[in-house]
Coordinates of C-alpha atoms and ligand atoms in Angstrom, one line a residue:
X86 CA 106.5 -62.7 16.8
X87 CA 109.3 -64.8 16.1
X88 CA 109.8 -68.6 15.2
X89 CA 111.1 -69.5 18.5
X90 CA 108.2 -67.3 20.0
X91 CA 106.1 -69.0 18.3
X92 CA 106.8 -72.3 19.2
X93 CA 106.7 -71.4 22.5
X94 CA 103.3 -70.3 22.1
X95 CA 102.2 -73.7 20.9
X96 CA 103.7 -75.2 23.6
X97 CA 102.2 -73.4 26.5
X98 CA 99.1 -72.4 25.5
X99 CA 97.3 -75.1 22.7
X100 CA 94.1 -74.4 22.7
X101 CA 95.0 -70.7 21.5
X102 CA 95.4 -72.4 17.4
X103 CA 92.3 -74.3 18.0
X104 CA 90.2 -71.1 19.0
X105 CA 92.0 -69.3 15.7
X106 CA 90.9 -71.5 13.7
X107 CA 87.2 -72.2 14.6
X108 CA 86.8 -68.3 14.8
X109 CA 88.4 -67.8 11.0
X110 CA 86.1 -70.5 10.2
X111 CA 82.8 -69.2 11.8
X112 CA 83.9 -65.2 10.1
X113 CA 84.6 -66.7 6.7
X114 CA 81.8 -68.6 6.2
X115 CA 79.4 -66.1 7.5
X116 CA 76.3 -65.7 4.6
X117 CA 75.5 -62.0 5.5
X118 CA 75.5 -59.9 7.7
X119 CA 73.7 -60.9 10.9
X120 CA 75.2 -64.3 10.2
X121 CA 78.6 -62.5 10.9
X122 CA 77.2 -60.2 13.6
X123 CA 76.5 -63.9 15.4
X124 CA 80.0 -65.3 14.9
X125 CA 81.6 -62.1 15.7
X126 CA 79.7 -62.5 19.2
X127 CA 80.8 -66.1 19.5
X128 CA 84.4 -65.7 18.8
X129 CA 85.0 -62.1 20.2
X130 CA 82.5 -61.7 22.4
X131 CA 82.9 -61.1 26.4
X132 CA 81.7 -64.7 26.6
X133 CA 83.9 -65.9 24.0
X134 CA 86.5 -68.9 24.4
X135 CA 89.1 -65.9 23.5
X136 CA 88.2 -63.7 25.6
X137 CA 88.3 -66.2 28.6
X138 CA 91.8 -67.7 27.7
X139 CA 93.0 -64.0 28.1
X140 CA 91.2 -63.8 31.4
X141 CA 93.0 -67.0 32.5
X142 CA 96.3 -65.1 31.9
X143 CA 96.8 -64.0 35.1
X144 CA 96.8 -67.8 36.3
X145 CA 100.0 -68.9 34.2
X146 CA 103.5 -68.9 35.8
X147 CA 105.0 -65.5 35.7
X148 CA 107.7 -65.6 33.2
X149 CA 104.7 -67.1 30.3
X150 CA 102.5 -64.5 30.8
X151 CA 104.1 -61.7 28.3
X152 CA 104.2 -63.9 25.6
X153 CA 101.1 -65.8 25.6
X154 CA 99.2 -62.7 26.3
X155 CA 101.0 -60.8 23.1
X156 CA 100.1 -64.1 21.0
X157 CA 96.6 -63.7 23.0
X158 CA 96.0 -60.2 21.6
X159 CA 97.8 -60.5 18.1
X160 CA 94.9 -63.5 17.0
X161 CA 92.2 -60.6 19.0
X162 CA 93.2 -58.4 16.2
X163 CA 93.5 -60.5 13.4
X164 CA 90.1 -61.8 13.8
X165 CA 88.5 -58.6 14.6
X166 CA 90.0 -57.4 11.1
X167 CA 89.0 -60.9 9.5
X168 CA 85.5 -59.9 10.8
X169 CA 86.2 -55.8 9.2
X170 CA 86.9 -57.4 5.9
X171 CA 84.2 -60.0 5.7
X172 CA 81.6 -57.2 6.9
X173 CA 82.8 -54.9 3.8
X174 CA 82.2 -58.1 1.5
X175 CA 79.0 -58.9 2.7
X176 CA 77.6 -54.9 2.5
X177 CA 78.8 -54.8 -0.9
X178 CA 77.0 -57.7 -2.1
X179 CA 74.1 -56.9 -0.4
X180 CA 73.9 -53.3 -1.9
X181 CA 74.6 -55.2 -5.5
X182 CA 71.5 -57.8 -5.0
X183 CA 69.2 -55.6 -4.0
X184 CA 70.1 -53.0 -6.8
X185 CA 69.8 -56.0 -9.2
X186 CA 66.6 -57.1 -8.1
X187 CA 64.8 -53.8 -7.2
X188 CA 65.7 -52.5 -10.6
X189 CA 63.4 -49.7 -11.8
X190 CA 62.4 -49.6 -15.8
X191 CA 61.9 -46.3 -16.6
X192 CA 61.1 -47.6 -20.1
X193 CA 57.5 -49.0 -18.7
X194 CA 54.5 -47.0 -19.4
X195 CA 53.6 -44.9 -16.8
X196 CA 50.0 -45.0 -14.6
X197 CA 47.6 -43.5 -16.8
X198 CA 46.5 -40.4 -14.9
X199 CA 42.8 -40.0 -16.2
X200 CA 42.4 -36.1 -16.9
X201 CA 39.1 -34.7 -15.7
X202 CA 37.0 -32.5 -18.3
X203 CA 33.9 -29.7 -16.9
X204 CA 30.4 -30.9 -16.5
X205 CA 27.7 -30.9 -19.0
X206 CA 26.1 -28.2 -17.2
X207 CA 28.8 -26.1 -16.7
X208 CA 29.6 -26.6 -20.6
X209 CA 26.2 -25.4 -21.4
X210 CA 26.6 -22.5 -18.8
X211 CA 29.9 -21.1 -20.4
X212 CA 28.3 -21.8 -24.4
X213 CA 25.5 -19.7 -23.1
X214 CA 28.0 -17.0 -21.3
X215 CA 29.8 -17.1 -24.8
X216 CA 26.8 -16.4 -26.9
X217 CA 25.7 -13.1 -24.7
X218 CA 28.8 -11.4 -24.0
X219 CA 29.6 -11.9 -27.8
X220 CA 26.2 -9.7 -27.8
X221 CA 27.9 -7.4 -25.4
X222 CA 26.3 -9.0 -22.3
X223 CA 27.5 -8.4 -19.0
X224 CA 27.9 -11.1 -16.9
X225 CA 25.8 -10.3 -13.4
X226 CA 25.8 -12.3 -10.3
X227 CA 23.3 -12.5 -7.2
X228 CA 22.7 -14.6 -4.0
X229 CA 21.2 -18.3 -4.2
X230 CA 20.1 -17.2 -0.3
X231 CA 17.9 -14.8 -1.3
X232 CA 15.5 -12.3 0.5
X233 CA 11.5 -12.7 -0.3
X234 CA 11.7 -8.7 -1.1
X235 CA 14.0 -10.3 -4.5
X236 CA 12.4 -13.4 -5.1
X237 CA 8.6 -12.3 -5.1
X238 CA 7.7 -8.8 -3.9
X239 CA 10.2 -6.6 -6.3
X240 CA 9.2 -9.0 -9.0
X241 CA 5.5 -8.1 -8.9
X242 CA 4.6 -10.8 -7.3
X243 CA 3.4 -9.7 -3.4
X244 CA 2.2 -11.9 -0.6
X245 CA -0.8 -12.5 -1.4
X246 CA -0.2 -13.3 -5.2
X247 CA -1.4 -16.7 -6.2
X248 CA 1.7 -17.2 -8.3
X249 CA 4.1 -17.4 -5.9
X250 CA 2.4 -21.3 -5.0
X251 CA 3.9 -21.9 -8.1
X252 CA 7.0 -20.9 -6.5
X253 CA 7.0 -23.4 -3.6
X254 CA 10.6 -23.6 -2.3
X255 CA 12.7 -24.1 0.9
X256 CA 12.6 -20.9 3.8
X257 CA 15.5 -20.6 5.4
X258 CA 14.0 -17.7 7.9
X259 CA 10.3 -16.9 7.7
X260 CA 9.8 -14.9 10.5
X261 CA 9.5 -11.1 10.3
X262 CA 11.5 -9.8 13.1
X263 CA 14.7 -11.2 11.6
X264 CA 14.2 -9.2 8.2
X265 CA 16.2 -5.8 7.3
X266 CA 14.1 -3.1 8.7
X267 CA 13.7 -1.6 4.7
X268 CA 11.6 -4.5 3.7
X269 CA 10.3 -5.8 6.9
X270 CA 6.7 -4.3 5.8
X271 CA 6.2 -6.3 2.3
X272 CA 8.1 -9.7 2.6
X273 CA 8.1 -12.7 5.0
X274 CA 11.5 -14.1 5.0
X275 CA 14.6 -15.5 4.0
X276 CA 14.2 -18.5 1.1
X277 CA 16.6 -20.2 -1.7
X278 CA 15.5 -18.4 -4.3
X279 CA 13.2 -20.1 -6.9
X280 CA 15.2 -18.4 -9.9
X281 CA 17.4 -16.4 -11.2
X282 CA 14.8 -13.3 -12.0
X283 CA 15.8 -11.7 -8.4
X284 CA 18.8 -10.7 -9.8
X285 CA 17.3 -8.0 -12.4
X286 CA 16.5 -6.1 -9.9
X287 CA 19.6 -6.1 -7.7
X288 CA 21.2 -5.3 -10.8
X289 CA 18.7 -2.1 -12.0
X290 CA 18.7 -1.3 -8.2
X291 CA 23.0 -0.8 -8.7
X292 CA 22.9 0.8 -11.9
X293 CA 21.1 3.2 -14.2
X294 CA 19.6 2.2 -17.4
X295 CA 21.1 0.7 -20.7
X296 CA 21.5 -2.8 -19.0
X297 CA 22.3 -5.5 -21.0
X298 CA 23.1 -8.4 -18.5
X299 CA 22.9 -12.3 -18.2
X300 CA 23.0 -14.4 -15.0
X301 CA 23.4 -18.0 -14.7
X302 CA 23.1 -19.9 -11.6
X303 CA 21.5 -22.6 -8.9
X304 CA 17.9 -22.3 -8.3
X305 CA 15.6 -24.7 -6.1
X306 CA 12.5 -25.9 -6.1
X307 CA 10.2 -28.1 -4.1
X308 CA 10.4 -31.1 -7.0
X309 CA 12.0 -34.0 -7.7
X310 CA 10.7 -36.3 -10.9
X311 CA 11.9 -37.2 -13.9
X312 CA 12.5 -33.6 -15.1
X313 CA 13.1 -31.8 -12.1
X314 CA 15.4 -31.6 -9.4
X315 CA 15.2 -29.7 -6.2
X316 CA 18.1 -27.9 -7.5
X317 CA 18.6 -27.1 -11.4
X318 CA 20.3 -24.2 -13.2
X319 CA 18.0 -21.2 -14.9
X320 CA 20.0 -18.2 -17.2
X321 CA 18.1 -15.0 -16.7
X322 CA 18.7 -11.8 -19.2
X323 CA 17.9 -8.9 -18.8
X324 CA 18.0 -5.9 -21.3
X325 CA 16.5 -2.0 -20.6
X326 CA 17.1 0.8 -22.7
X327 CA 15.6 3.4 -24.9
X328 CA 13.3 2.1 -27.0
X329 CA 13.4 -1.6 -26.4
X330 CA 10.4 -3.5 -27.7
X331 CA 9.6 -7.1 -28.1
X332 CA 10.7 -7.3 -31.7
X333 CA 14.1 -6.9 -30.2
X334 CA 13.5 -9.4 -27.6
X335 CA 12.6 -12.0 -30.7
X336 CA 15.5 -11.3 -32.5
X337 CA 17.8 -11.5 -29.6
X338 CA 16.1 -15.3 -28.9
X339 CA 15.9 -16.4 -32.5
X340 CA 20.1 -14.8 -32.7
X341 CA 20.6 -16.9 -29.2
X342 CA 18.7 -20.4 -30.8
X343 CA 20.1 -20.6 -34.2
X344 CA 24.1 -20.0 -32.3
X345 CA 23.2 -22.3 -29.7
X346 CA 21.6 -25.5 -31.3
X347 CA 22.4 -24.9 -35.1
X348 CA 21.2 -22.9 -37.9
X349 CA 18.1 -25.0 -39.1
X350 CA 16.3 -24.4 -35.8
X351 CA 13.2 -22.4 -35.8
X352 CA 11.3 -20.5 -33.2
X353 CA 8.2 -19.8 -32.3
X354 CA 6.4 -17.3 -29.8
X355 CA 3.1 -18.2 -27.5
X356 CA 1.7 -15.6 -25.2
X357 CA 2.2 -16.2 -21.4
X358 CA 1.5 -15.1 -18.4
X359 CA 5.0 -13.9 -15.9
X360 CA 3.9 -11.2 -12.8
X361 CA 7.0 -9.2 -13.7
X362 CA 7.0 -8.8 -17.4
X363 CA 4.0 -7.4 -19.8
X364 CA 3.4 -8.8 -22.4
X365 CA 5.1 -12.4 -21.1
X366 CA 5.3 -15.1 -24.3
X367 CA 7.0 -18.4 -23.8
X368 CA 9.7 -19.5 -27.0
X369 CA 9.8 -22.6 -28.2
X370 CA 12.6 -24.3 -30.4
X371 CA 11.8 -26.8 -33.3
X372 CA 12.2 -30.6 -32.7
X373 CA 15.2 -31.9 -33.8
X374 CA 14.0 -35.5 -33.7
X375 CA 10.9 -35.0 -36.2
X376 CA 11.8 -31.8 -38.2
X377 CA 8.9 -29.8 -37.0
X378 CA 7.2 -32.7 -38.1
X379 CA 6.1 -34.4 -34.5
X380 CA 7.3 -36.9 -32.7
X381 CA 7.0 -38.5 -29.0
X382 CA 9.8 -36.3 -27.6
X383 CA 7.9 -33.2 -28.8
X384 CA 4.4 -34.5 -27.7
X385 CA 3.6 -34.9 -32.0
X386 CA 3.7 -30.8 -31.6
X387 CA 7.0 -30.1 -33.5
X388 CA 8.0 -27.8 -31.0
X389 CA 9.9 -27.8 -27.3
X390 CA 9.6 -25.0 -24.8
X391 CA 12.6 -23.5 -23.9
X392 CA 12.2 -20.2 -21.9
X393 CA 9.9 -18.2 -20.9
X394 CA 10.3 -13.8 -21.2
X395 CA 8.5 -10.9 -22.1
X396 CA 8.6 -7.3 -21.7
X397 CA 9.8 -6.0 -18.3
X398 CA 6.5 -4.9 -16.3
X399 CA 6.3 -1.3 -15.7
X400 CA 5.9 -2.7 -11.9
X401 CA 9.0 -3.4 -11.6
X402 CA 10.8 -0.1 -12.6
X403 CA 8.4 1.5 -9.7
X404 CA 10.3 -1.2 -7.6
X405 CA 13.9 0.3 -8.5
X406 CA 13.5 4.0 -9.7
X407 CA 13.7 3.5 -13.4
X408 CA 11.2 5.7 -15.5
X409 CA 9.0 3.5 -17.2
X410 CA 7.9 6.5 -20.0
X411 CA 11.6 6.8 -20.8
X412 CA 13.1 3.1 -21.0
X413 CA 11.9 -0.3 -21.6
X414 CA 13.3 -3.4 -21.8
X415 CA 13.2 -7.2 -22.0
X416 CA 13.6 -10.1 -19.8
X417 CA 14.3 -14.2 -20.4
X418 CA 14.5 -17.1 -18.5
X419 CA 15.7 -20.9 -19.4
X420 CA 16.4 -23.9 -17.7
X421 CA 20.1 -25.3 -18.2
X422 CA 19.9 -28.5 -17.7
X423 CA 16.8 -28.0 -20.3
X424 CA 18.5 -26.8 -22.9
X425 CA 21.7 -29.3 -22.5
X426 CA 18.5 -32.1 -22.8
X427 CA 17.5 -30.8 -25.9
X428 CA 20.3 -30.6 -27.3
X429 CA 22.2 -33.6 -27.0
X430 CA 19.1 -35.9 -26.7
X431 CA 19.3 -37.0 -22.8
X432 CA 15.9 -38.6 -21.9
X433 CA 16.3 -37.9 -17.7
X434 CA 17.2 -34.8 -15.8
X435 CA 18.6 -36.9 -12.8
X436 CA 21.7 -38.1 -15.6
X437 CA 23.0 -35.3 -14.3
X438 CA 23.3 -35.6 -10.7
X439 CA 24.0 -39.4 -10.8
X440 CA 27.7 -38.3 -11.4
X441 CA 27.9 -41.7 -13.1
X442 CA 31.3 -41.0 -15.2
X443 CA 30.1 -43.1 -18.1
X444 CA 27.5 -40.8 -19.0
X445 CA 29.5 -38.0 -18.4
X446 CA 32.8 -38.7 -20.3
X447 CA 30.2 -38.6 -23.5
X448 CA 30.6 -34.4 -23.2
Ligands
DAH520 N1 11.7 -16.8 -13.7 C1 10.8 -17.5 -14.6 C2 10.7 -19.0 -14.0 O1 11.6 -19.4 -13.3 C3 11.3 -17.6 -15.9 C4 11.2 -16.3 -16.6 C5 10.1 -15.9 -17.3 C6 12.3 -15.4 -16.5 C7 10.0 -14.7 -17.9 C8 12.2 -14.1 -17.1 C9 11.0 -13.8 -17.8 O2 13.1 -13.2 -17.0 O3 11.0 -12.5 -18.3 O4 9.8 -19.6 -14.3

């Protein structure tokens, strides 16, 4: 558009500078984005003072038309590349703010992820494990559902025995009818078993004599006190072999004490009475509190219990097919969460089960 063109322009259409101007105005000054977005609608927009003087073309004398609509269209485009330009400006300081102000410091320590360690129990469990596979112990496993047959009757122990009220537990399944047809005729049910001793005979029931095998695992009860829990933890072993007797079975506890709680730790042995083993003893460890001397935690006895065992009855072997004249054998029985108590001093079996991380983080 020339000079002369121009001037023209001014002439015959006025307001056309006016609307330039306020629209440069409203673009330029425009803070950020949506502010431009709102002055590109005002100036460009099909409601726009631009827009309608372009409309209003068609009323102007013929020979005006071409130039005022050129001039019309040349300001369209100029503004809508004002508002191109301003839009790239206001995206680019935008991005830079927002990387300036959501800045990340790698430099700041990080969340301190607190790392988890095994329960006390579970220690005690695998230090236990350790101690009898490093006697060549194999490591034996059995259901915590367990059939009466296991719990009681294989185990000496048959209906009618008085020490199976010892035993009281929870039955899953007490009726008859429901039981395998192989021990329908001795047992009454289905029960959580009451300890870990079923599991010597589903292990001699699976294999022929030597055995050496330990099993570790959840037991319940019908008790809940200060030192017992419905459910607790019991190791059993079980050893049968030629010529077992229960000087072996002393050694094999006194080996097991002294690795277990330290080397100053004595034992002693006190006759018992257990349905499946003959002779049964209990063992009990020296107090650590009093030196043997007697204390309060040791009743002023200067011993704990820790297990009861004896020889395997020759009962049993009738149960599973083992030849009572040619092998003989041991078995033992602790509590875990015993044994962890005595030897790091905790005064209250429930510690345990609280799950009260201050107490646990001590192990
Ligand atoms: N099962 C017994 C109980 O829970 C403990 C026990 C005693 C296990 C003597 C044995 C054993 O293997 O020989 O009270």
């Amino acid at each position: 558009m020339d000079d002369a063109d121009l001037q023209m322009l001014k002439q015959r259409a006025p307001g056309l500078a006016a609307i330039y101007h306020t629209g440069r105005e409203s673009i330029l000054h425009a803070a950020d984005v949506a502010a431009l977005e709102q002055a590109r609608v005002t100036t460009l927009g099909r409601k726009s003072a631009l827009t309608e003087f372009l409309r209003s073309i068609s009323t102007l004398p013929a020979e005006d038309r071409p130039l005022v609509g050129k001039g019309g269209n040349i300001i369209r485009k100029e503004l809508e590349a004002l508002v191109d330009e301003r839009e790239v400006r206001l995206k680019a300081a935008a991005l830079s703010t927002s990387l300036a102000e959501e800045r990340i410091d790698v430099t700041l320590p990080g969340q301190p992820f607190p790392a988890g360690h095994e329960h006390l129990i579970s220690q005690t469990m695998r230090e236990v494990e350790d101690i009898f596979v490093g006697l060549g112990y194999r490591i034996a496993e059995g259901p915590e559902v367990e059939l009466d047959y296991y719990n009681f009757t294989a185990l000496n122990t048959p209906p009618t025995h008085p020490a199976r009220s010892a035993h009281d537990t929870f039955w899953v399944v007490e009726q008859r009818e429901t039981m395998p047809e192989a021990v329908v005729d001795a047992d009454r049910g289905v029960l959580l078993r009451t300890h870990t001793s079923p599991v010597q005979v589903r292990v001699m029931e699976q294999q022929e004599p030597p055995v050496y095998v330990l099993c570790l695992g959840k037991v319940y009860r019908r008790d809940s006190d200060a030192t017992h829990t419905p459910m607790f933890h019991q190791v059993e072993g079980l050893v049968v072999d030629e010529g077992i007797t229960l000087a072996d079975l002393k050694g094999t506890v006194a080996h097991f004490t002294r690795e277990f709680f330290g080397g100053d730790r004595e034992i002693r042995v006190r006759p018992h009475f257990f349905p499946f083993t003959e002779p049964s003893i209990e063992v009990d460890v020296s107090c650590e509190l009093c030196g043997g001397k007697g204390c309060r935690s040791c009743k002023h006895s200067g011993w704990l219990e820790i297990m009861g065992a004896g020889m395997v009855d020759p009962n049993v072997y009738g149960f599973v097919g083992y030849d009572p004249e040619k092998v003989s054998g041991f078995a033992f029985g602790m509590g875990v969460e015993r044994m962890a108590m005595l030897k790091h001093g905790i005064p209250d079996l429930r510690l345990f089960y609280d799950n009260d991380v201050r107490f646990l983080r001590q192990f």
